[in-house]
Each structure stands twice: as structure tokens, then as C-alpha cells.
Amino acid sequence: MKLRNFIVTLISLICFIGVGLSLSRQQSQRADQVLNNSGLSSPYYVFDPKSHQTIQQVIHYLNKEWPHTNLQVHFRSKYDSNQILIWANYNLKSQPMANSSSRYFNKSDFKGSIPFAVISSETKENLVTLQNNRYLNENGHYFSVIGQLKRNSESPYRQTAYYLTTGEKQVTGKAKVENFYVVIDGLPKNNKNKVARHLNASTQTVNYANKYNKRHGISPTKKFIFTCICIIIALVNSGVWATIAIAPVTKFRIKSPILTKIFTNSFFRFFVINTFLLIVSSIVLPLFNFYSNLSQLYQLLGFLWIMESLTFIIVLILLRSKRKNA
């Protein structure tokens, strides 16, 4: 009996860990994809402009034409592959950062007159520290580094980019747009040609997510199937647990008759053990695995705990009903 109890407890723990690892894998790959794609969604449009306008003039044009559309624009230097200027008219979703003291850009950073920098995990050139603050020295201009992106699974040579804010009031906006590839995220599809004419640019549509998944052999379906298998095993295991737990437990070295009655209750034993496994999994998994959204982990483990409890109760009721009718 003890061996069977140990086995079903171990299987339950393995299922908790299994779904947690599957979620970690999914979130980690998604975080790497976001990092490698510089926080852009998919698809987006890339323009190769021939216009002699400044970046400030382009931003003014976009603000005027699409004031109520969430736009994110990356100006990628044609001469320095590591330099990316960023502008957006809304608060960007934070990318995975290296530590809690780092932050990503927000809307106010683009509106002000002072540019800021976010560096990648391998950014080292032109990086200086003054009075315990890090700055990026770009052609004699010092940009305060407000954040550093987390390391990801790509080659270190692809993680050396640095990001500078730009805007109508910022010094970075004075550069000529013809020296950059202009990447626009959020632009309505039927307005792509309008922007191309304004910039006198050729254009292409990029669906990065599909390319990334194919290049890395990532199959969301496989992770979903693995998670489903873990959940099914956990539910079957709960049913087996109920058939074992229905056997009465009489030997408890507890003097209190009330506590003795509680601890000999089948569901209480299941509830205590399974809740303990839930808490342990919730604490241990984040210590050894990456999670960009811990709330999703807690929700998934909580869902599994509820489904196991319901399965246990249903099987237990059916077994006791069958005994009474026998």
C-alpha cells in the first residue's frame, strides 16, 4: 500500500513538473523570438527609402497621418548593423530584460528631448561607466543606458545590437532617413504603398514568426500535445489514487479524535498531498526555468490541481456508491 501511494504521488509530481517545463519551453522560445525580432510583431513592413527627409520629418508624417494607430518604427542603420533607432506612439510591451533593474522604452521616452539607450546581452563597444551609471558613447553623444536585454539562444554575434530612442525633439531624429532601412509595425496593410510613395522606397513584407519557427524546428503543436498528455496522465493517476485512498486508514498516532477523523478522511489526505506538490512545483520551477509570465504558470498548475481534485472526488463517489449497492 505504501509503495502504491508513493508511486501515485510521484506521478502527480512529475505531471506538475511536466506541464511547468512545457510552459517554460514555450515562453522561453517566444522570448527568444521577441528578442531576435527586436520586439516587432509579425508581419511588418520594411522600406528602403531614397528620400532626403530626416527621421524627424518621417515621424511627423506618420503622427499626422495615423494619430490613432499604434505604430512602432525601427530605423536600422545601413552602415552600422548594430545601431537601431526606435520610435513609437504608444507604450511598448517590455521585452525580456536581463534583471529587475532594467526597463524597456515607454511612450514618454520618445516624446522627450533626451534620447535613451537599451543594449543587448553582448553589447560591449562604446559602453562606458561614469559615476556608477552606464552610457553609450555614439559619435561624442552620451546616451544613458536604461536597460539590458536578456541573453537568448542565438549566436552571441547576433546579440550585439543597441537601441536608441528617436523622436521629433531628439538629436537622433536629425539623421537622414535614406541612411536607414525603415521597419514599420502596426501600419494598416492598405497604407503600405502610401508610405512607400512618401519615402520613395521599395518595400517588402516580413513574417518573422513563421521563418523563426521553421529555422529552429519549433512546433507549437508538439508542446501542446505533450501538455495534454501530462494532464491526461494526471487525471488517470487521480482516479487510481481514489481507488487506493478509499481503503480506510486506522493507524494514526494522534490523541485527538477530531484530528484522527480528519487525517483518515480520503479526500483530506489527497488534498494535503496534492496541495503540497502544487506549492513545491510553483516554488521550484521558477528557480531553474525561465518564465516571462509567471501568472500563466500558476494558472496552469492551478487548473491541473482543480481537474485532479474533481477527478478524485468523482471516482471516489462512484466507488463508494458501488460498494453500497454491492
Short mmCIF file of N, CA, C and O in Angstrom, two decimals, residues 16-134:
data_model
loop_
_atom_site.label_atom_id
_atom_site.label_comp_id
_atom_site.label_asym_id
_atom_site.label_seq_id
_atom_site.Cartn_x
_atom_site.Cartn_y
_atom_site.Cartn_z
N PHE A 16 2.92 17.70 -12.65
CA PHE A 16 3.03 19.13 -12.34
C PHE A 16 4.28 19.72 -12.98
O PHE A 16 4.25 20.78 -13.62
N ILE A 17 5.40 19.02 -12.82
CA ILE A 17 6.66 19.50 -13.37
C ILE A 17 6.62 19.48 -14.90
O ILE A 17 7.13 20.40 -15.56
N GLY A 18 6.01 18.44 -15.47
CA GLY A 18 5.94 18.31 -16.93
C GLY A 18 5.23 19.47 -17.59
O GLY A 18 5.74 20.05 -18.56
N VAL A 19 4.05 19.83 -17.07
CA VAL A 19 3.31 20.95 -17.68
C VAL A 19 4.05 22.26 -17.44
O VAL A 19 4.04 23.16 -18.29
N GLY A 20 4.73 22.37 -16.28
CA GLY A 20 5.52 23.57 -15.99
C GLY A 20 6.69 23.73 -16.93
O GLY A 20 6.98 24.83 -17.42
N LEU A 21 7.38 22.63 -17.22
CA LEU A 21 8.52 22.66 -18.15
C LEU A 21 8.07 22.97 -19.57
O LEU A 21 8.75 23.68 -20.31
N SER A 22 6.93 22.42 -19.96
CA SER A 22 6.39 22.68 -21.29
C SER A 22 6.08 24.16 -21.47
O SER A 22 6.39 24.76 -22.50
N LEU A 23 5.47 24.77 -20.44
CA LEU A 23 5.16 26.20 -20.49
C LEU A 23 6.44 27.03 -20.53
O LEU A 23 6.54 28.02 -21.27
N SER A 24 7.45 26.62 -19.72
CA SER A 24 8.72 27.33 -19.70
C SER A 24 9.38 27.30 -21.07
O SER A 24 9.90 28.31 -21.55
N ARG A 25 9.36 26.14 -21.70
CA ARG A 25 9.94 25.98 -23.03
C ARG A 25 9.25 26.91 -24.03
O ARG A 25 9.89 27.58 -24.83
N GLN A 26 7.91 26.93 -23.96
CA GLN A 26 7.13 27.75 -24.88
C GLN A 26 7.42 29.23 -24.67
O GLN A 26 7.64 29.98 -25.62
N GLN A 27 7.44 29.67 -23.40
CA GLN A 27 7.68 31.08 -23.11
C GLN A 27 9.12 31.49 -23.42
O GLN A 27 9.37 32.61 -23.87
N SER A 28 10.06 30.59 -23.17
CA SER A 28 11.46 30.88 -23.45
C SER A 28 11.69 31.05 -24.95
O SER A 28 12.39 31.97 -25.39
N GLN A 29 11.11 30.15 -25.75
CA GLN A 29 11.24 30.26 -27.20
C GLN A 29 10.56 31.51 -27.72
O GLN A 29 11.05 32.17 -28.63
N ARG A 30 9.41 31.83 -27.12
CA ARG A 30 8.70 33.05 -27.52
C ARG A 30 9.54 34.28 -27.16
O ARG A 30 9.63 35.23 -27.95
N ALA A 31 10.17 34.26 -25.97
CA ALA A 31 11.01 35.38 -25.55
C ALA A 31 12.21 35.55 -26.48
O ALA A 31 12.57 36.67 -26.87
N ASP A 32 12.83 34.44 -26.87
CA ASP A 32 13.96 34.49 -27.80
C ASP A 32 13.52 35.05 -29.15
O ASP A 32 14.24 35.82 -29.79
N GLN A 33 12.33 34.63 -29.59
CA GLN A 33 11.81 35.12 -30.86
C GLN A 33 11.57 36.62 -30.79
O GLN A 33 11.91 37.36 -31.72
N VAL A 34 11.01 37.08 -29.67
CA VAL A 34 10.75 38.52 -29.49
C VAL A 34 12.06 39.29 -29.49
O VAL A 34 12.19 40.35 -30.12
N LEU A 35 13.07 38.74 -28.80
CA LEU A 35 14.37 39.41 -28.74
C LEU A 35 15.03 39.48 -30.11
O LEU A 35 15.54 40.52 -30.52
N ASN A 36 15.02 38.37 -30.83
CA ASN A 36 15.66 38.33 -32.14
C ASN A 36 14.93 39.19 -33.16
O ASN A 36 15.53 39.64 -34.14
N ASN A 37 13.64 39.39 -32.92
CA ASN A 37 12.87 40.23 -33.84
C ASN A 37 12.71 41.64 -33.30
O ASN A 37 11.89 42.42 -33.78
N SER A 38 13.50 41.99 -32.28
CA SER A 38 13.54 43.34 -31.71
C SER A 38 12.18 43.83 -31.24
O SER A 38 11.87 45.00 -31.31
N GLY A 39 11.35 42.91 -30.74
CA GLY A 39 10.08 43.30 -30.18
C GLY A 39 8.99 43.59 -31.19
O GLY A 39 7.90 44.02 -30.83
N LEU A 40 9.25 43.34 -32.47
CA LEU A 40 8.25 43.59 -33.51
C LEU A 40 7.29 42.41 -33.61
O LEU A 40 7.65 41.27 -33.35
N SER A 41 6.05 42.71 -33.97
CA SER A 41 5.09 41.65 -34.20
C SER A 41 5.28 41.14 -35.63
O SER A 41 6.18 41.57 -36.34
N SER A 42 4.42 40.23 -36.04
CA SER A 42 4.59 39.67 -37.38
C SER A 42 3.21 39.57 -38.04
O SER A 42 2.28 39.09 -37.41
N PRO A 43 3.05 40.07 -39.28
CA PRO A 43 4.07 40.61 -40.17
C PRO A 43 4.29 42.11 -39.97
O PRO A 43 3.52 42.77 -39.29
N TYR A 44 5.37 42.61 -40.58
CA TYR A 44 5.64 44.04 -40.59
C TYR A 44 6.25 44.40 -41.95
O TYR A 44 6.54 43.53 -42.77
N TYR A 45 6.44 45.71 -42.17
CA TYR A 45 6.89 46.18 -43.48
C TYR A 45 8.27 46.83 -43.38
O TYR A 45 8.53 47.60 -42.45
N VAL A 46 9.13 46.52 -44.34
CA VAL A 46 10.48 47.08 -44.40
C VAL A 46 10.60 47.93 -45.65
O VAL A 46 10.36 47.45 -46.77
N PHE A 47 10.98 49.20 -45.45
CA PHE A 47 11.12 50.15 -46.57
C PHE A 47 12.59 50.52 -46.75
O PHE A 47 13.32 50.71 -45.76
N ASP A 48 13.01 50.61 -48.00
CA ASP A 48 14.36 51.07 -48.34
C ASP A 48 14.22 52.43 -49.01
O ASP A 48 14.07 52.52 -50.24
N PRO A 49 14.24 53.52 -48.23
CA PRO A 49 13.91 54.84 -48.77
C PRO A 49 15.04 55.49 -49.56
O PRO A 49 16.22 55.29 -49.28
N LYS A 50 14.64 56.29 -50.53
CA LYS A 50 15.59 57.11 -51.30
C LYS A 50 15.35 58.61 -51.03
O LYS A 50 16.04 59.46 -51.57
N SER A 51 14.39 58.90 -50.19
CA SER A 51 14.03 60.28 -49.86
C SER A 51 15.13 60.94 -49.04
O SER A 51 15.85 60.27 -48.29
N HIS A 52 15.26 62.26 -49.17
CA HIS A 52 16.27 63.01 -48.41
C HIS A 52 15.70 63.61 -47.11
O HIS A 52 16.33 64.46 -46.50
N GLN A 53 14.54 63.15 -46.71
CA GLN A 53 13.93 63.65 -45.47
C GLN A 53 14.75 63.20 -44.26
O GLN A 53 15.51 62.23 -44.31
N THR A 54 14.54 63.92 -43.16
CA THR A 54 15.14 63.49 -41.89
C THR A 54 14.18 62.55 -41.18
O THR A 54 12.98 62.47 -41.52
N ILE A 55 14.69 61.84 -40.19
CA ILE A 55 13.85 60.95 -39.39
C ILE A 55 12.75 61.75 -38.69
O ILE A 55 11.61 61.30 -38.58
N GLN A 56 13.07 62.97 -38.24
CA GLN A 56 12.08 63.83 -37.61
C GLN A 56 10.90 64.09 -38.53
O GLN A 56 9.74 64.05 -38.11
N GLN A 57 11.17 64.35 -39.81
CA GLN A 57 10.12 64.63 -40.77
C GLN A 57 9.25 63.38 -41.03
O GLN A 57 8.04 63.49 -41.18
N VAL A 58 9.88 62.22 -41.05
CA VAL A 58 9.14 60.97 -41.25
C VAL A 58 8.22 60.71 -40.07
O VAL A 58 7.04 60.34 -40.24
N ILE A 59 8.73 60.91 -38.84
CA ILE A 59 7.91 60.71 -37.64
C ILE A 59 6.73 61.68 -37.63
O ILE A 59 5.60 61.31 -37.28
N HIS A 60 6.99 62.93 -38.01
CA HIS A 60 5.92 63.93 -38.07
C HIS A 60 4.84 63.50 -39.06
O HIS A 60 3.63 63.63 -38.78
N TYR A 61 5.27 62.96 -40.19
CA TYR A 61 4.33 62.49 -41.21
C TYR A 61 3.47 61.34 -40.68
O TYR A 61 2.24 61.33 -40.84
N LEU A 62 4.10 60.37 -40.04
CA LEU A 62 3.37 59.21 -39.51
C LEU A 62 2.40 59.64 -38.41
O LEU A 62 1.27 59.15 -38.34
N ASN A 63 2.84 60.58 -37.56
CA ASN A 63 1.98 61.08 -36.49
C ASN A 63 0.76 61.80 -37.05
O ASN A 63 -0.35 61.71 -36.50
N LYS A 64 0.96 62.51 -38.13
CA LYS A 64 -0.12 63.29 -38.74
C LYS A 64 -1.11 62.38 -39.47
O LYS A 64 -2.34 62.58 -39.38
N GLU A 65 -0.61 61.38 -40.18
CA GLU A 65 -1.47 60.52 -40.99
C GLU A 65 -2.18 59.44 -40.17
O GLU A 65 -3.31 59.06 -40.49
N TRP A 66 -1.52 58.91 -39.13
CA TRP A 66 -2.11 57.82 -38.34
C TRP A 66 -2.01 58.13 -36.85
O TRP A 66 -1.32 57.41 -36.09
N PRO A 67 -2.68 59.18 -36.39
CA PRO A 67 -2.56 59.59 -34.98
C PRO A 67 -3.18 58.60 -33.99
O PRO A 67 -2.82 58.58 -32.82
N HIS A 68 -4.13 57.79 -34.45
CA HIS A 68 -4.84 56.87 -33.56
C HIS A 68 -4.48 55.41 -33.82
O HIS A 68 -5.17 54.50 -33.37
N THR A 69 -3.42 55.18 -34.58
CA THR A 69 -2.95 53.82 -34.86
C THR A 69 -1.66 53.57 -34.09
O THR A 69 -0.75 54.40 -34.11
N ASN A 70 -1.58 52.43 -33.41
CA ASN A 70 -0.36 52.08 -32.67
C ASN A 70 0.76 51.70 -33.64
O ASN A 70 0.73 50.63 -34.25
N LEU A 71 1.71 52.59 -33.77
CA LEU A 71 2.83 52.36 -34.68
C LEU A 71 4.13 52.24 -33.91
O LEU A 71 4.39 52.98 -32.97
N GLN A 72 4.96 51.29 -34.32
CA GLN A 72 6.33 51.17 -33.82
C GLN A 72 7.24 51.16 -35.04
O GLN A 72 7.02 50.39 -35.98
N VAL A 73 8.25 52.04 -35.01
CA VAL A 73 9.14 52.17 -36.16
C VAL A 73 10.58 51.95 -35.73
O VAL A 73 11.03 52.53 -34.73
N HIS A 74 11.28 51.10 -36.46
CA HIS A 74 12.71 50.88 -36.24
C HIS A 74 13.47 51.42 -37.45
O HIS A 74 13.18 51.05 -38.59
N PHE A 75 14.42 52.29 -37.18
CA PHE A 75 15.31 52.81 -38.24
C PHE A 75 16.64 52.06 -38.10
O PHE A 75 17.42 52.33 -37.18
N ARG A 76 16.88 51.09 -38.99
CA ARG A 76 18.06 50.25 -38.92
C ARG A 76 19.15 50.82 -39.83
O ARG A 76 18.96 50.92 -41.05
N SER A 77 20.26 51.19 -39.24
CA SER A 77 21.34 51.82 -39.98
C SER A 77 21.87 50.90 -41.09
O SER A 77 22.08 49.71 -40.88
N LYS A 78 22.09 51.48 -42.26
CA LYS A 78 22.65 50.72 -43.37
C LYS A 78 24.16 50.56 -43.25
O LYS A 78 24.77 49.72 -43.92
N TYR A 79 24.78 51.35 -42.36
CA TYR A 79 26.24 51.37 -42.26
C TYR A 79 26.75 50.81 -40.94
O TYR A 79 27.94 50.53 -40.81
N ASP A 80 25.87 50.67 -39.95
CA ASP A 80 26.24 50.07 -38.67
C ASP A 80 25.13 49.09 -38.30
O ASP A 80 24.06 49.48 -37.84
N SER A 81 25.39 47.81 -38.52
CA SER A 81 24.34 46.79 -38.35
C SER A 81 23.86 46.68 -36.91
O SER A 81 22.81 46.10 -36.65
N ASN A 82 24.63 47.24 -35.97
CA ASN A 82 24.23 47.14 -34.55
C ASN A 82 23.34 48.29 -34.10
O ASN A 82 22.72 48.21 -33.05
N GLN A 83 23.29 49.36 -34.88
CA GLN A 83 22.54 50.54 -34.45
C GLN A 83 21.09 50.50 -34.94
O GLN A 83 20.84 50.37 -36.14
N ILE A 84 20.16 50.61 -33.99
CA ILE A 84 18.73 50.64 -34.31
C ILE A 84 18.09 51.79 -33.54
O ILE A 84 18.17 51.84 -32.31
N LEU A 85 17.49 52.72 -34.28
CA LEU A 85 16.75 53.82 -33.65
C LEU A 85 15.28 53.42 -33.57
O LEU A 85 14.74 52.85 -34.53
N ILE A 86 14.65 53.69 -32.44
CA ILE A 86 13.27 53.26 -32.22
C ILE A 86 12.39 54.46 -31.91
O ILE A 86 12.77 55.36 -31.17
N TRP A 87 11.19 54.43 -32.48
CA TRP A 87 10.15 55.40 -32.14
C TRP A 87 8.81 54.68 -32.11
O TRP A 87 8.56 53.75 -32.88
N ALA A 88 7.94 55.07 -31.17
CA ALA A 88 6.59 54.52 -31.10
C ALA A 88 5.66 55.58 -30.52
O ALA A 88 6.10 56.46 -29.76
N ASN A 89 4.39 55.50 -30.88
CA ASN A 89 3.41 56.45 -30.35
C ASN A 89 2.54 55.85 -29.25
O ASN A 89 1.45 56.35 -28.95
N TYR A 90 3.02 54.74 -28.65
CA TYR A 90 2.29 54.10 -27.55
C TYR A 90 3.30 53.42 -26.63
O TYR A 90 4.50 53.33 -26.96
N ASN A 91 2.85 52.95 -25.49
CA ASN A 91 3.74 52.26 -24.55
C ASN A 91 4.02 50.85 -25.05
O ASN A 91 3.11 50.01 -25.12
N LEU A 92 5.26 50.60 -25.40
CA LEU A 92 5.64 49.30 -25.93
C LEU A 92 5.60 48.23 -24.85
O LEU A 92 5.87 48.50 -23.68
N LYS A 93 5.27 47.02 -25.26
CA LYS A 93 5.33 45.90 -24.34
C LYS A 93 6.79 45.59 -24.05
O LYS A 93 7.61 45.50 -24.96
N SER A 94 7.11 45.44 -22.78
CA SER A 94 8.51 45.22 -22.40
C SER A 94 9.05 43.92 -22.96
O SER A 94 8.36 42.90 -22.97
N GLN A 95 10.26 43.97 -23.45
CA GLN A 95 10.95 42.75 -23.87
C GLN A 95 11.55 42.07 -22.65
O GLN A 95 11.67 42.68 -21.58
N PRO A 96 11.95 40.80 -22.78
CA PRO A 96 12.60 40.11 -21.65
C PRO A 96 13.91 40.80 -21.28
O PRO A 96 14.81 40.90 -22.11
N MET A 97 14.02 41.27 -20.04
CA MET A 97 15.18 42.04 -19.61
C MET A 97 16.14 41.18 -18.79
O MET A 97 15.76 40.14 -18.23
N ALA A 98 17.39 41.62 -18.71
CA ALA A 98 18.43 40.84 -18.03
C ALA A 98 18.22 40.77 -16.52
O ALA A 98 18.54 39.78 -15.88
N ASN A 99 17.68 41.85 -15.93
CA ASN A 99 17.47 41.87 -14.48
C ASN A 99 16.36 42.85 -14.14
O ASN A 99 15.84 43.57 -15.00
N SER A 100 15.97 42.86 -12.88
CA SER A 100 14.84 43.67 -12.44
C SER A 100 15.12 45.17 -12.48
O SER A 100 14.20 45.99 -12.49
N SER A 101 16.40 45.56 -12.52
CA SER A 101 16.74 46.98 -12.56
C SER A 101 16.69 47.55 -13.98
O SER A 101 16.81 48.75 -14.18
N SER A 102 16.52 46.68 -14.96
CA SER A 102 16.45 47.11 -16.36
C SER A 102 15.01 47.38 -16.76
O SER A 102 14.08 46.76 -16.24
N ARG A 103 14.84 48.32 -17.67
CA ARG A 103 13.50 48.55 -18.22
C ARG A 103 13.60 48.82 -19.71
O ARG A 103 14.67 49.18 -20.24
N TYR A 104 12.48 48.63 -20.40
CA TYR A 104 12.43 48.90 -21.83
C TYR A 104 11.82 50.28 -22.06
O TYR A 104 11.40 50.95 -21.12
N PHE A 105 11.78 50.73 -23.29
CA PHE A 105 11.29 52.07 -23.61
C PHE A 105 9.79 52.19 -23.37
O PHE A 105 9.04 51.23 -23.52
N ASN A 106 9.36 53.41 -23.02
CA ASN A 106 7.93 53.70 -22.96
C ASN A 106 7.63 54.95 -23.79
O ASN A 106 8.54 55.61 -24.31
N LYS A 107 6.38 55.29 -23.88
CA LYS A 107 5.93 56.37 -24.76
C LYS A 107 6.61 57.70 -24.45
O LYS A 107 6.98 58.46 -25.36
N SER A 108 6.79 58.00 -23.16
CA SER A 108 7.38 59.29 -22.77
C SER A 108 8.83 59.42 -23.23
O SER A 108 9.33 60.53 -23.44
N ASP A 109 9.55 58.28 -23.38
CA ASP A 109 10.94 58.32 -23.83
C ASP A 109 11.07 58.86 -25.26
O ASP A 109 12.10 59.43 -25.62
N PHE A 110 10.03 58.67 -26.07
CA PHE A 110 10.06 59.13 -27.47
C PHE A 110 9.59 60.57 -27.60
O PHE A 110 9.91 61.25 -28.57
N LYS A 111 8.79 61.02 -26.62
CA LYS A 111 8.26 62.39 -26.69
C LYS A 111 9.24 63.44 -26.20
O LYS A 111 9.21 64.59 -26.62
N GLY A 112 10.13 63.03 -25.26
CA GLY A 112 11.06 63.98 -24.67
C GLY A 112 12.19 64.35 -25.63
O GLY A 112 12.29 63.86 -26.76
N SER A 113 13.06 65.22 -25.13
CA SER A 113 14.18 65.69 -25.96
C SER A 113 15.47 64.93 -25.66
O SER A 113 16.45 65.08 -26.38
N ILE A 114 15.47 64.11 -24.59
CA ILE A 114 16.68 63.37 -24.20
C ILE A 114 16.56 61.92 -24.67
O ILE A 114 15.65 61.20 -24.25
N PRO A 115 17.47 61.45 -25.54
CA PRO A 115 17.43 60.06 -26.00
C PRO A 115 17.95 59.10 -24.93
O PRO A 115 18.78 59.46 -24.09
N PHE A 116 17.44 57.87 -24.96
CA PHE A 116 17.90 56.82 -24.05
C PHE A 116 18.34 55.60 -24.85
O PHE A 116 18.01 55.47 -26.04
N ALA A 117 19.06 54.70 -24.19
CA ALA A 117 19.58 53.51 -24.86
C ALA A 117 19.20 52.24 -24.10
O ALA A 117 19.14 52.23 -22.87
N VAL A 118 18.94 51.18 -24.85
CA VAL A 118 18.80 49.83 -24.32
C VAL A 118 19.79 48.96 -25.09
O VAL A 118 19.84 49.02 -26.32
N ILE A 119 20.59 48.20 -24.38
CA ILE A 119 21.62 47.39 -25.03
C ILE A 119 21.25 45.92 -25.01
O ILE A 119 20.44 45.48 -24.19
N SER A 120 21.84 45.14 -25.91
CA SER A 120 21.63 43.70 -25.93
C SER A 120 22.62 43.02 -24.97
O SER A 120 23.49 43.67 -24.39
N SER A 121 22.49 41.71 -24.84
CA SER A 121 23.30 40.98 -23.86
C SER A 121 24.79 41.02 -24.16
O SER A 121 25.62 40.91 -23.26
N GLU A 122 25.16 41.17 -25.46
CA GLU A 122 26.57 41.14 -25.83
C GLU A 122 27.10 42.51 -26.28
O GLU A 122 28.19 42.60 -26.84
N THR A 123 26.34 43.57 -26.05
CA THR A 123 26.80 44.91 -26.42
C THR A 123 27.97 45.31 -25.54
O THR A 123 27.84 45.34 -24.31
N LYS A 124 29.12 45.61 -26.14
CA LYS A 124 30.31 45.98 -25.36
C LYS A 124 30.99 47.23 -25.90
O LYS A 124 31.58 48.00 -25.14
N GLU A 125 30.94 47.42 -27.21
CA GLU A 125 31.63 48.56 -27.81
C GLU A 125 30.97 49.88 -27.42
O GLU A 125 29.75 49.97 -27.33
N ASN A 126 31.83 50.89 -27.21
CA ASN A 126 31.38 52.26 -26.90
C ASN A 126 30.56 52.35 -25.62
O ASN A 126 29.81 53.30 -25.42
N LEU A 127 30.71 51.35 -24.75
CA LEU A 127 29.98 51.35 -23.48
C LEU A 127 30.91 51.86 -22.38
O LEU A 127 32.01 51.33 -22.19
N VAL A 128 30.50 52.90 -21.67
CA VAL A 128 31.34 53.48 -20.62
C VAL A 128 30.53 53.59 -19.33
O VAL A 128 29.30 53.68 -19.35
N THR A 129 31.24 53.58 -18.20
CA THR A 129 30.60 53.72 -16.88
C THR A 129 31.12 54.98 -16.22
O THR A 129 32.33 55.15 -16.04
N LEU A 130 30.21 55.87 -15.86
CA LEU A 130 30.55 57.12 -15.20
C LEU A 130 29.69 57.28 -13.96
O LEU A 130 28.46 57.25 -14.06
N GLN A 131 30.33 57.40 -12.79
CA GLN A 131 29.62 57.55 -11.52
C GLN A 131 28.55 56.47 -11.35
O GLN A 131 27.39 56.74 -11.00
N ASN A 132 28.96 55.23 -11.60
CA ASN A 132 28.12 54.04 -11.43
C ASN A 132 26.93 53.98 -12.40
O ASN A 132 26.02 53.17 -12.21
N ASN A 133 26.93 54.83 -13.40
CA ASN A 133 25.88 54.79 -14.43
C ASN A 133 26.51 54.45 -15.77
O ASN A 133 27.60 54.92 -16.09
N ARG A 134 25.81 53.62 -16.55
CA ARG A 134 26.33 53.21 -17.85
C ARG A 134 25.81 54.14 -18.95
O ARG A 134 24.64 54.52 -18.95
#
